[in-house]
PDB file of C-alpha atoms in Angstrom:
ATOM      1  CA  UNK T   1      -0.199   0.126   0.284  1.00  0.00           C
ATOM      2  CA  UNK T   2       1.544   3.638  -0.772  1.00  0.00           C
ATOM      3  CA  UNK T   3      -0.040   4.497   2.627  1.00  0.00           C
ATOM      4  CA  UNK T   4       2.419   2.059   4.520  1.00  0.00           C
ATOM      5  CA  UNK T   5       5.985   1.897   2.240  1.00  0.00           C
ATOM      6  CA  UNK T   6       8.314  -0.616   3.241  1.00  0.00           C
ATOM      7  CA  UNK T   7      11.387   0.084   5.306  1.00  0.00           C
ATOM      8  CA  UNK T   8      14.412   0.957   3.287  1.00  0.00           C
ATOM      9  CA  UNK T   9      15.803  -2.258   4.225  1.00  0.00           C
ATOM     10  CA  UNK T  10      13.053  -4.062   2.193  1.00  0.00           C
ATOM     11  CA  UNK T  11      11.652  -6.301   4.851  1.00  0.00           C
ATOM     12  CA  UNK T  12       8.130  -5.543   5.285  1.00  0.00           C
ATOM     13  CA  UNK T  13       6.759  -5.908   8.960  1.00  0.00           C
ATOM     14  CA  UNK T  14       3.956  -8.522   9.982  1.00  0.00           C
ATOM     15  CA  UNK T  15       1.202  -6.151  10.632  1.00  0.00           C
ATOM     16  CA  UNK T  16       1.894  -4.241   7.504  1.00  0.00           C
ATOM     17  CA  UNK T  17       1.965  -7.831   5.739  1.00  0.00           C
ATOM     18  CA  UNK T  18      -1.761  -8.307   7.613  1.00  0.00           C
ATOM     19  CA  UNK T  19      -3.014  -4.690   6.457  1.00  0.00           C
ATOM     20  CA  UNK T  20      -1.972  -4.994   2.747  1.00  0.00           C
ATOM     21  CA  UNK T  21      -4.073  -8.830   3.198  1.00  0.00           C
ATOM     22  CA  UNK T  22      -6.997  -7.261   5.039  1.00  0.00           C
ATOM     23  CA  UNK T  23      -7.335  -4.318   2.432  1.00  0.00           C
ATOM     24  CA  UNK T  24      -6.944  -6.340  -0.807  1.00  0.00           C
ATOM     25  CA  UNK T  25      -9.728  -8.981   0.718  1.00  0.00           C
ATOM     26  CA  UNK T  26     -12.080  -6.075   1.411  1.00  0.00           C
ATOM     27  CA  UNK T  27     -11.326  -4.604  -2.483  1.00  0.00           C
ATOM     28  CA  UNK T  28     -11.581  -8.013  -3.662  1.00  0.00           C
ATOM     29  CA  UNK T  29     -15.715  -7.860  -2.916  1.00  0.00           C
ATOM     30  CA  UNK T  30     -16.119  -5.385  -5.180  1.00  0.00           C
ATOM     31  CA  UNK T  31     -15.438  -4.270  -8.806  1.00  0.00           C
ATOM     32  CA  UNK T  32     -16.633  -1.661 -11.318  1.00  0.00           C
ATOM     33  CA  UNK T  33     -17.265   1.993 -10.506  1.00  0.00           C
ATOM     34  CA  UNK T  34     -18.261   0.609  -6.844  1.00  0.00           C
ATOM     35  CA  UNK T  35     -14.679  -0.633  -6.400  1.00  0.00           C
ATOM     36  CA  UNK T  36     -13.765   3.094  -7.541  1.00  0.00           C
ATOM     37  CA  UNK T  37     -15.823   4.147  -4.355  1.00  0.00           C
ATOM     38  CA  UNK T  38     -13.866   2.151  -2.150  1.00  0.00           C
ATOM     39  CA  UNK T  39     -10.673   3.875  -3.052  1.00  0.00           C
ATOM     40  CA  UNK T  40     -11.592   6.568  -0.353  1.00  0.00           C
ATOM     41  CA  UNK T  41     -10.182   3.586   1.982  1.00  0.00           C
ATOM     42  CA  UNK T  42      -6.924   5.231   1.254  1.00  0.00           C
ATOM     43  CA  UNK T  43      -7.952   8.501   2.711  1.00  0.00           C
ATOM     44  CA  UNK T  44      -8.555   6.663   6.066  1.00  0.00           C
ATOM     45  CA  UNK T  45      -5.104   4.445   5.977  1.00  0.00           C
ATOM     46  CA  UNK T  46      -2.968   7.893   5.172  1.00  0.00           C
ATOM     47  CA  UNK T  47      -4.475   9.726   7.880  1.00  0.00           C
ATOM     48  CA  UNK T  48      -4.081   6.561  10.109  1.00  0.00           C
ATOM     49  CA  UNK T  49       0.122   6.855   9.189  1.00  0.00           C
ATOM     50  CA  UNK T  50      -0.271  10.696   9.940  1.00  0.00           C
ATOM     51  CA  UNK T  51      -1.551  10.364  13.192  1.00  0.00           C
ATOM     52  CA  UNK T  52       1.188   7.045  13.705  1.00  0.00           C
ATOM     53  CA  UNK T  53      -1.591   4.482  14.170  1.00  0.00           C
ATOM     54  CA  UNK T  54      -2.191   0.879  13.147  1.00  0.00           C
ATOM     55  CA  UNK T  55      -5.097   0.506  11.550  1.00  0.00           C
ATOM     56  CA  UNK T  56      -5.825  -2.542  12.433  1.00  0.00           C
ATOM     57  CA  UNK T  57      -4.856  -1.643  16.230  1.00  0.00           C
ATOM     58  CA  UNK T  58      -7.519   1.913  16.066  1.00  0.00           C
ATOM     59  CA  UNK T  59     -10.470   1.943  18.736  1.00  0.00           C
ATOM     60  CA  UNK T  60     -13.629   2.787  18.214  1.00  0.00           C
ATOM     61  CA  UNK T  61     -12.674   6.366  19.448  1.00  0.00           C
ATOM     62  CA  UNK T  62      -9.959   6.735  16.812  1.00  0.00           C
ATOM     63  CA  UNK T  63     -12.344   5.970  14.240  1.00  0.00           C
ATOM     64  CA  UNK T  64     -14.655   8.673  15.821  1.00  0.00           C
ATOM     65  CA  UNK T  65     -11.668  11.256  15.443  1.00  0.00           C
ATOM     66  CA  UNK T  66     -11.303   9.973  11.757  1.00  0.00           C
ATOM     67  CA  UNK T  67     -15.275  10.978  11.374  1.00  0.00           C
ATOM     68  CA  UNK T  68     -14.171  14.592  13.252  1.00  0.00           C
ATOM     69  CA  UNK T  69     -11.327  15.140  10.912  1.00  0.00           C
ATOM     70  CA  UNK T  70     -13.266  14.529   7.671  1.00  0.00           C
ATOM     71  CA  UNK T  71     -15.985  17.058   9.053  1.00  0.00           C
ATOM     72  CA  UNK T  72     -14.044  19.794  10.598  1.00  0.00           C
ATOM     73  CA  UNK T  73     -10.496  20.113   8.745  1.00  0.00           C
ATOM     74  CA  UNK T  74     -11.678  18.601   5.243  1.00  0.00           C
ATOM     75  CA  UNK T  75     -15.114  20.209   5.945  1.00  0.00           C
ATOM     76  CA  UNK T  76     -17.059  17.587   3.902  1.00  0.00           C
ATOM     77  CA  UNK T  77     -20.529  17.379   3.319  1.00  0.00           C
ATOM     78  CA  UNK T  78     -22.402  15.222   6.163  1.00  0.00           C
ATOM     79  CA  UNK T  79     -23.424  12.810   2.898  1.00  0.00           C
ATOM     80  CA  UNK T  80     -19.867  12.647   1.947  1.00  0.00           C
ATOM     81  CA  UNK T  81     -18.509  12.010   5.569  1.00  0.00           C
ATOM     82  CA  UNK T  82     -21.503   9.349   5.560  1.00  0.00           C
ATOM     83  CA  UNK T  83     -20.124   7.531   2.102  1.00  0.00           C
ATOM     84  CA  UNK T  84     -16.972   7.663   3.030  1.00  0.00           C
ATOM     85  CA  UNK T  85     -17.479   6.231   6.840  1.00  0.00           C
ATOM     86  CA  UNK T  86     -19.698   3.386   5.273  1.00  0.00           C
ATOM     87  CA  UNK T  87     -16.330   2.281   3.161  1.00  0.00           C
ATOM     88  CA  UNK T  88     -14.736   2.404   6.435  1.00  0.00           C
ATOM     89  CA  UNK T  89     -17.028   0.180   8.836  1.00  0.00           C
ATOM     90  CA  UNK T  90     -17.065  -2.187   6.000  1.00  0.00           C
ATOM     91  CA  UNK T  91     -13.725  -2.898   5.592  1.00  0.00           C
ATOM     92  CA  UNK T  92     -13.716  -3.676   9.229  1.00  0.00           C
ATOM     93  CA  UNK T  93     -16.369  -5.954   8.899  1.00  0.00           C
ATOM     94  CA  UNK T  94     -14.772  -7.622   6.402  1.00  0.00           C
ATOM     95  CA  UNK T  95     -11.876  -8.066   8.924  1.00  0.00           C
ATOM     96  CA  UNK T  96     -13.467  -9.135  11.394  1.00  0.00           C
ATOM     97  CA  UNK T  97     -15.670 -12.138   9.388  1.00  0.00           C
ATOM     98  CA  UNK T  98     -11.664 -12.937   8.045  1.00  0.00           C
ATOM     99  CA  UNK T  99     -10.615 -13.667  11.566  1.00  0.00           C
ATOM    100  CA  UNK T 100      -8.398 -10.653  11.245  1.00  0.00           C
ATOM    101  CA  UNK T 101      -9.874  -8.816  14.330  1.00  0.00           C
ATOM    102  CA  UNK T 102     -12.083  -9.704  17.154  1.00  0.00           C
ATOM    103  CA  UNK T 103     -14.531  -7.220  16.940  1.00  0.00           C
ATOM    104  CA  UNK T 104     -14.870  -3.732  14.775  1.00  0.00           C
ATOM    105  CA  UNK T 105     -13.495  -0.682  16.173  1.00  0.00           C
ATOM    106  CA  UNK T 106     -16.759   0.532  13.588  1.00  0.00           C
ATOM    107  CA  UNK T 107     -18.892  -0.717  15.600  1.00  0.00           C
ATOM    108  CA  UNK T 108     -21.430   1.737  17.588  1.00  0.00           C
ATOM    109  CA  UNK T 109     -20.134   5.128  15.538  1.00  0.00           C
ATOM    110  CA  UNK T 110     -21.881   8.025  15.935  1.00  0.00           C
ATOM    111  CA  UNK T 111     -22.767   8.749  11.977  1.00  0.00           C
ATOM    112  CA  UNK T 112     -23.123  12.150  10.651  1.00  0.00           C
ATOM    113  CA  UNK T 113     -27.232  13.256  10.196  1.00  0.00           C
ATOM    114  CA  UNK T 114     -27.633  13.771   6.352  1.00  0.00           C
ATOM    115  CA  UNK T 115     -30.777  15.814   5.008  1.00  0.00           C
ATOM    116  CA  UNK T 116     -33.569  14.386   3.780  1.00  0.00           C
ATOM    117  CA  UNK T 117     -33.340  16.849   0.602  1.00  0.00           C
ATOM    118  CA  UNK T 118     -29.937  16.527  -1.387  1.00  0.00           C
ATOM    119  CA  UNK T 119     -28.282  19.670  -0.910  1.00  0.00           C
ATOM    120  CA  UNK T 120     -27.603  19.651  -5.206  1.00  0.00           C
ATOM    121  CA  UNK T 121     -30.613  21.452  -7.114  1.00  0.00           C
ATOM    122  CA  UNK T 122     -31.522  20.748 -10.765  1.00  0.00           C
ATOM    123  CA  UNK T 123     -31.709  23.189 -13.289  1.00  0.00           C
ATOM    124  CA  UNK T 124     -35.303  24.673 -13.544  1.00  0.00           C
ATOM    125  CA  UNK T 125     -37.309  24.038 -16.712  1.00  0.00           C
ATOM    126  CA  UNK T 126     -36.434  27.212 -18.713  1.00  0.00           C
ATOM    127  CA  UNK T 127     -32.489  27.037 -17.500  1.00  0.00           C
ATOM    128  CA  UNK T 128     -32.872  23.611 -18.969  1.00  0.00           C
ATOM    129  CA  UNK T 129     -34.662  24.961 -22.432  1.00  0.00           C
ATOM    130  CA  UNK T 130     -31.717  27.371 -22.450  1.00  0.00           C
ATOM    131  CA  UNK T 131     -28.662  24.544 -21.903  1.00  0.00           C
ATOM    132  CA  UNK T 132     -29.886  22.118 -24.600  1.00  0.00           C
ATOM    133  CA  UNK T 133     -30.418  25.414 -27.315  1.00  0.00           C
ATOM    134  CA  UNK T 134     -26.788  27.035 -26.390  1.00  0.00           C
ATOM    135  CA  UNK T 135     -25.409  23.160 -26.704  1.00  0.00           C
ATOM    136  CA  UNK T 136     -27.021  22.714 -30.137  1.00  0.00           C
ATOM    137  CA  UNK T 137     -25.618  25.813 -31.334  1.00  0.00           C
ATOM    138  CA  UNK T 138     -21.773  25.249 -29.864  1.00  0.00           C
ATOM    139  CA  UNK T 139     -19.462  24.298 -32.639  1.00  0.00           C
ATOM    140  CA  UNK T 140     -18.177  21.617 -30.652  1.00  0.00           C
ATOM    141  CA  UNK T 141     -20.536  18.256 -31.487  1.00  0.00           C
ATOM    142  CA  UNK T 142     -19.690  16.751 -28.126  1.00  0.00           C
ATOM    143  CA  UNK T 143     -21.681  19.725 -26.192  1.00  0.00           C
ATOM    144  CA  UNK T 144     -25.275  18.613 -27.438  1.00  0.00           C
ATOM    145  CA  UNK T 145     -24.488  14.911 -27.045  1.00  0.00           C
ATOM    146  CA  UNK T 146     -23.082  15.313 -23.419  1.00  0.00           C
ATOM    147  CA  UNK T 147     -26.105  17.318 -22.331  1.00  0.00           C
ATOM    148  CA  UNK T 148     -28.463  15.164 -23.674  1.00  0.00           C
ATOM    149  CA  UNK T 149     -26.943  11.728 -22.691  1.00  0.00           C
ATOM    150  CA  UNK T 150     -26.469  13.096 -18.492  1.00  0.00           C
ATOM    151  CA  UNK T 151     -29.621  15.377 -18.567  1.00  0.00           C
ATOM    152  CA  UNK T 152     -32.090  13.541 -21.003  1.00  0.00           C
ATOM    153  CA  UNK T 153     -30.993   9.978 -19.938  1.00  0.00           C
ATOM    154  CA  UNK T 154     -30.164  10.588 -17.006  1.00  0.00           C
ATOM    155  CA  UNK T 155     -26.548   9.020 -17.050  1.00  0.00           C
ATOM    156  CA  UNK T 156     -23.958   9.836 -14.583  1.00  0.00           C
ATOM    157  CA  UNK T 157     -21.050  11.080 -15.309  1.00  0.00           C
ATOM    158  CA  UNK T 158     -18.900   7.760 -15.454  1.00  0.00           C
ATOM    159  CA  UNK T 159     -21.854   6.032 -17.504  1.00  0.00           C
ATOM    160  CA  UNK T 160     -21.448   8.793 -19.992  1.00  0.00           C
ATOM    161  CA  UNK T 161     -18.010   9.598 -20.574  1.00  0.00           C
ATOM    162  CA  UNK T 162     -17.593   5.748 -20.338  1.00  0.00           C
ATOM    163  CA  UNK T 163     -20.290   5.217 -23.447  1.00  0.00           C
ATOM    164  CA  UNK T 164     -18.687   3.854 -26.485  1.00  0.00           C
ATOM    165  CA  UNK T 165     -19.982   3.540 -29.668  1.00  0.00           C
ATOM    166  CA  UNK T 166     -19.779  -0.368 -29.766  1.00  0.00           C
ATOM    167  CA  UNK T 167     -22.232   0.239 -27.279  1.00  0.00           C
ATOM    168  CA  UNK T 168     -24.561   1.533 -29.486  1.00  0.00           C
ATOM    169  CA  UNK T 169     -27.210  -0.953 -31.404  1.00  0.00           C
ATOM    170  CA  UNK T 170     -31.127  -1.479 -31.571  1.00  0.00           C
ATOM    171  CA  UNK T 171     -33.474  -3.758 -29.757  1.00  0.00           C
ATOM    172  CA  UNK T 172     -36.926  -4.276 -31.268  1.00  0.00           C
ATOM    173  CA  UNK T 173     -37.100  -1.291 -33.241  1.00  0.00           C
ATOM    174  CA  UNK T 174     -35.405   0.639 -30.790  1.00  0.00           C
ATOM    175  CA  UNK T 175     -32.151   2.370 -30.878  1.00  0.00           C
ATOM    176  CA  UNK T 176     -30.550   2.014 -27.465  1.00  0.00           C
ATOM    177  CA  UNK T 177     -27.409   2.113 -25.637  1.00  0.00           C
ATOM    178  CA  UNK T 178     -25.956  -0.088 -23.550  1.00  0.00           C
ATOM    179  CA  UNK T 179     -24.690   1.549 -19.686  1.00  0.00           C
ATOM    180  CA  UNK T 180     -22.389  -0.023 -17.719  1.00  0.00           C
ATOM    181  CA  UNK T 181     -23.529   1.380 -14.357  1.00  0.00           C
ATOM    182  CA  UNK T 182     -22.651   0.731 -10.732  1.00  0.00           C
ATOM    183  CA  UNK T 183     -21.256  -2.622  -9.775  1.00  0.00           C
ATOM    184  CA  UNK T 184     -20.479  -2.953 -13.313  1.00  0.00           C
ATOM    185  CA  UNK T 185     -24.372  -3.964 -14.495  1.00  0.00           C
ATOM    186  CA  UNK T 186     -25.382  -3.354 -17.648  1.00  0.00           C
ATOM    187  CA  UNK T 187     -28.627  -2.480 -18.640  1.00  0.00           C
ATOM    188  CA  UNK T 188     -29.865  -1.018 -22.180  1.00  0.00           C
ATOM    189  CA  UNK T 189     -31.461   2.893 -22.226  1.00  0.00           C
ATOM    190  CA  UNK T 190     -33.802   3.525 -24.928  1.00  0.00           C
ATOM    191  CA  UNK T 191     -32.719   6.496 -27.086  1.00  0.00           C
ATOM    192  CA  UNK T 192     -35.252   9.337 -28.197  1.00  0.00           C
ATOM    193  CA  UNK T 193     -34.812  10.788 -31.481  1.00  0.00           C
ATOM    194  CA  UNK T 194     -33.442  13.939 -29.877  1.00  0.00           C
ATOM    195  CA  UNK T 195     -30.894  11.764 -27.930  1.00  0.00           C
ATOM    196  CA  UNK T 196     -30.315   9.616 -31.070  1.00  0.00           C
ATOM    197  CA  UNK T 197     -29.560  12.742 -33.099  1.00  0.00           C
ATOM    198  CA  UNK T 198     -26.989  14.360 -30.607  1.00  0.00           C
ATOM    199  CA  UNK T 199     -24.971  11.083 -30.149  1.00  0.00           C
ATOM    200  CA  UNK T 200     -24.883  10.843 -34.275  1.00  0.00           C
ATOM    201  CA  UNK T 201     -23.465  13.864 -34.657  1.00  0.00           C
ATOM    202  CA  UNK T 202     -20.485  13.334 -31.771  1.00  0.00           C
ATOM    203  CA  UNK T 203     -19.837  10.156 -33.127  1.00  0.00           C
ATOM    204  CA  UNK T 204     -19.979  11.394 -37.058  1.00  0.00           C
ATOM    205  CA  UNK T 205     -18.915   8.667 -39.307  1.00  0.00           C
ATOM    206  CA  UNK T 206     -16.584   6.911 -36.685  1.00  0.00           C
ATOM    207  CA  UNK T 207     -16.983   3.570 -36.116  1.00  0.00           C
ATOM    208  CA  UNK T 208     -15.206   2.704 -32.756  1.00  0.00           C
ATOM    209  CA  UNK T 209     -14.022   4.430 -30.205  1.00  0.00           C
ATOM    210  CA  UNK T 210     -15.785   6.537 -26.893  1.00  0.00           C
ATOM    211  CA  UNK T 211     -18.761   8.609 -27.787  1.00  0.00           C
ATOM    212  CA  UNK T 212     -17.566  11.856 -26.010  1.00  0.00           C
ATOM    213  CA  UNK T 213     -14.228  13.184 -27.027  1.00  0.00           C
ATOM    214  CA  UNK T 214     -12.059  15.724 -25.545  1.00  0.00           C
ATOM    215  CA  UNK T 215     -10.846  18.462 -27.600  1.00  0.00           C
ATOM    216  CA  UNK T 216      -7.539  16.313 -27.870  1.00  0.00           C
ATOM    217  CA  UNK T 217      -9.881  13.639 -29.722  1.00  0.00           C
ATOM    218  CA  UNK T 218      -9.245  11.309 -26.394  1.00  0.00           C
ATOM    219  CA  UNK T 219     -12.388   9.765 -24.579  1.00  0.00           C
ATOM    220  CA  UNK T 220     -14.068  12.793 -22.321  1.00  0.00           C
ATOM    221  CA  UNK T 221     -13.545  12.679 -18.581  1.00  0.00           C
ATOM    222  CA  UNK T 222     -15.231  13.875 -15.586  1.00  0.00           C
ATOM    223  CA  UNK T 223     -13.232  17.035 -15.452  1.00  0.00           C
ATOM    224  CA  UNK T 224     -13.270  18.280 -19.306  1.00  0.00           C
ATOM    225  CA  UNK T 225     -17.269  17.038 -18.853  1.00  0.00           C
ATOM    226  CA  UNK T 226     -17.467  19.954 -15.859  1.00  0.00           C
ATOM    227  CA  UNK T 227     -15.634  22.775 -18.110  1.00  0.00           C
ATOM    228  CA  UNK T 228     -17.854  22.157 -21.085  1.00  0.00           C
ATOM    229  CA  UNK T 229     -20.909  22.475 -18.540  1.00  0.00           C
ATOM    230  CA  UNK T 230     -19.770  25.385 -16.759  1.00  0.00           C
ATOM    231  CA  UNK T 231     -19.228  26.937 -20.144  1.00  0.00           C
ATOM    232  CA  UNK T 232     -22.251  26.317 -22.076  1.00  0.00           C
ATOM    233  CA  UNK T 233     -23.960  27.480 -18.581  1.00  0.00           C
ATOM    234  CA  UNK T 234     -22.732  30.790 -18.285  1.00  0.00           C
ATOM    235  CA  UNK T 235     -23.328  30.795 -22.332  1.00  0.00           C
ATOM    236  CA  UNK T 236     -26.578  30.312 -21.497  1.00  0.00           C
ATOM    237  CA  UNK T 237     -26.807  32.839 -18.990  1.00  0.00           C
ATOM    238  CA  UNK T 238     -27.690  30.565 -16.405  1.00  0.00           C
ATOM    239  CA  UNK T 239     -26.209  31.759 -12.730  1.00  0.00           C
ATOM    240  CA  UNK T 240     -25.767  28.403 -10.611  1.00  0.00           C
ATOM    241  CA  UNK T 241     -22.806  28.887  -7.573  1.00  0.00           C
ATOM    242  CA  UNK T 242     -21.846  25.826  -8.629  1.00  0.00           C
ATOM    243  CA  UNK T 243     -22.606  23.981 -11.794  1.00  0.00           C
ATOM    244  CA  UNK T 244     -21.543  20.194 -12.571  1.00  0.00           C
ATOM    245  CA  UNK T 245     -22.585  17.108 -14.231  1.00  0.00           C
ATOM    246  CA  UNK T 246     -24.524  15.160 -11.047  1.00  0.00           C
ATOM    247  CA  UNK T 247     -26.757  18.513 -11.358  1.00  0.00           C
ATOM    248  CA  UNK T 248     -28.287  17.437 -15.005  1.00  0.00           C
ATOM    249  CA  UNK T 249     -28.868  13.983 -13.353  1.00  0.00           C
ATOM    250  CA  UNK T 250     -31.044  15.789 -10.500  1.00  0.00           C
ATOM    251  CA  UNK T 251     -32.349  17.809 -13.708  1.00  0.00           C
ATOM    252  CA  UNK T 252     -33.536  14.317 -15.048  1.00  0.00           C
ATOM    253  CA  UNK T 253     -35.190  13.391 -12.091  1.00  0.00           C
ATOM    254  CA  UNK T 254     -37.086  16.605 -11.462  1.00  0.00           C
ATOM    255  CA  UNK T 255     -38.168  17.420 -15.089  1.00  0.00           C
ATOM    256  CA  UNK T 256     -39.732  13.696 -15.564  1.00  0.00           C
ATOM    257  CA  UNK T 257     -41.608  14.428 -12.121  1.00  0.00           C
ATOM    258  CA  UNK T 258     -42.651  17.614 -13.285  1.00  0.00           C
ATOM    259  CA  UNK T 259     -43.938  16.306 -16.563  1.00  0.00           C
ATOM    260  CA  UNK T 260     -46.581  14.038 -14.723  1.00  0.00           C
ATOM    261  CA  UNK T 261     -44.254  10.568 -14.722  1.00  0.00           C
ATOM    262  CA  UNK T 262     -45.041   8.354 -11.703  1.00  0.00           C
ATOM    263  CA  UNK T 263     -42.439   7.841  -8.741  1.00  0.00           C
ATOM    264  CA  UNK T 264     -41.733   4.267  -9.542  1.00  0.00           C
ATOM    265  CA  UNK T 265     -41.517   5.096 -13.321  1.00  0.00           C
ATOM    266  CA  UNK T 266     -38.783   7.846 -12.363  1.00  0.00           C
ATOM    267  CA  UNK T 267     -37.417   5.341  -9.863  1.00  0.00           C
ATOM    268  CA  UNK T 268     -36.431   2.671 -12.148  1.00  0.00           C
ATOM    269  CA  UNK T 269     -35.677   5.263 -15.433  1.00  0.00           C
ATOM    270  CA  UNK T 270     -32.406   6.521 -12.787  1.00  0.00           C
ATOM    271  CA  UNK T 271     -31.880   3.336 -12.002  1.00  0.00           C
ATOM    272  CA  UNK T 272     -32.040   3.998  -8.308  1.00  0.00           C
ATOM    273  CA  UNK T 273     -32.435   0.960  -5.918  1.00  0.00           C
ATOM    274  CA  UNK T 274     -34.405   2.603  -3.068  1.00  0.00           C
ATOM    275  CA  UNK T 275     -37.281   5.113  -4.070  1.00  0.00           C
ATOM    276  CA  UNK T 276     -36.464   7.568  -1.161  1.00  0.00           C
ATOM    277  CA  UNK T 277     -33.427   8.139  -3.021  1.00  0.00           C
ATOM    278  CA  UNK T 278     -35.161   9.602  -6.186  1.00  0.00           C
ATOM    279  CA  UNK T 279     -37.876  11.425  -3.696  1.00  0.00           C
ATOM    280  CA  UNK T 280     -34.155  13.031  -1.851  1.00  0.00           C
ATOM    281  CA  UNK T 281     -33.824  14.488  -5.103  1.00  0.00           C
ATOM    282  CA  UNK T 282     -37.209  16.474  -5.898  1.00  0.00           C
ATOM    283  CA  UNK T 283     -37.514  17.488  -1.948  1.00  0.00           C
ATOM    284  CA  UNK T 284     -35.124  20.068  -1.921  1.00  0.00           C
ATOM    285  CA  UNK T 285     -36.590  21.605  -4.972  1.00  0.00           C
ATOM    286  CA  UNK T 286     -40.490  21.541  -3.633  1.00  0.00           C
ATOM    287  CA  UNK T 287     -39.274  23.156  -0.647  1.00  0.00           C
ATOM    288  CA  UNK T 288     -37.962  26.261  -2.205  1.00  0.00           C
ATOM    289  CA  UNK T 289     -40.995  26.170  -5.030  1.00  0.00           C
ATOM    290  CA  UNK T 290     -43.791  26.021  -1.578  1.00  0.00           C
ATOM    291  CA  UNK T 291     -41.848  28.273   0.464  1.00  0.00           C
ATOM    292  CA  UNK T 292     -43.928  30.195   2.811  1.00  0.00           C
ATOM    293  CA  UNK T 293     -42.130  33.382   2.311  1.00  0.00           C
ATOM    294  CA  UNK T 294     -43.862  33.754  -1.445  1.00  0.00           C
ATOM    295  CA  UNK T 295     -47.358  33.765   0.161  1.00  0.00           C
ATOM    296  CA  UNK T 296     -45.869  36.581   2.972  1.00  0.00           C
ATOM    297  CA  UNK T 297     -44.507  38.489  -0.054  1.00  0.00           C
ATOM    298  CA  UNK T 298     -48.012  38.085  -2.048  1.00  0.00           C
ATOM    299  CA  UNK T 299     -50.188  38.919   1.138  1.00  0.00           C
ATOM    300  CA  UNK T 300     -48.295  41.961   1.625  1.00  0.00           C
ATOM    301  CA  UNK T 301     -48.084  42.994  -1.664  1.00  0.00           C
ATOM    302  CA  UNK T 302     -49.981  45.829  -1.568  1.00  0.00           C
ATOM    303  CA  UNK T 303     -47.611  47.666   1.193  1.00  0.00           C
ATOM    304  CA  UNK T 304     -44.055  46.642  -0.924  1.00  0.00           C
TER     305      UNK T 304
END
């Protein structure tokens, strides 16, 4: 492990060998994008090194200190802290299963309270239309395909950037895109005509390679996608404090609900395992739309 380099003598202590075996056993349980998320374990291991603490000798109080560090020093949102903590909890659970530890120091931890609504807000209907129009008028053919994949298909950014021309096909008269989601699960997503045209424009006459490309012609990554979205939002006159790809996935959910699609169907389209996740996306927007400040302002309109 990079967080625990071997001594100059080249001899690796037994406790480090056990730790490496424990980490390998934990990571071996996951694959695909899920395994990428478990890489946040490295942050915990590095923190342990900085604290001169052996991860397998940690006590519950040490893991509590790690949580405080994520909150007070790294200043992560409660949802991010909870997600990173879940990785640590899972690691220690595997250590107990594999009889490396007698009990988990992550048991009975005080987890941060995650708000019922997501802190990220999607675009409004008019903002989304402006973004699509700006992308359609862009000289970069990848812009419209990027907005369509994220906002009209609801793909996660790693799914959109990972999509290749070979993933395009037809099933029962529908043009489809084979999407590799969390855990490496593959699903077929139908392409509405507008999305298919946007993809065709980005693909042009290529027969292989990625659907989305950066300015150098290589596969677009999340950083390049974020830069393109920020540029499009600024061009469209959309004033958002922080424009990022996941905002369009929020927009996908809220726009479908506005269009009258049932919660269950939206959950299926977004591929959420739990309907509460879908509701979380929409709750913050509704809290703003129904805020009593508007009622008070309307009531007092004659005086203001």
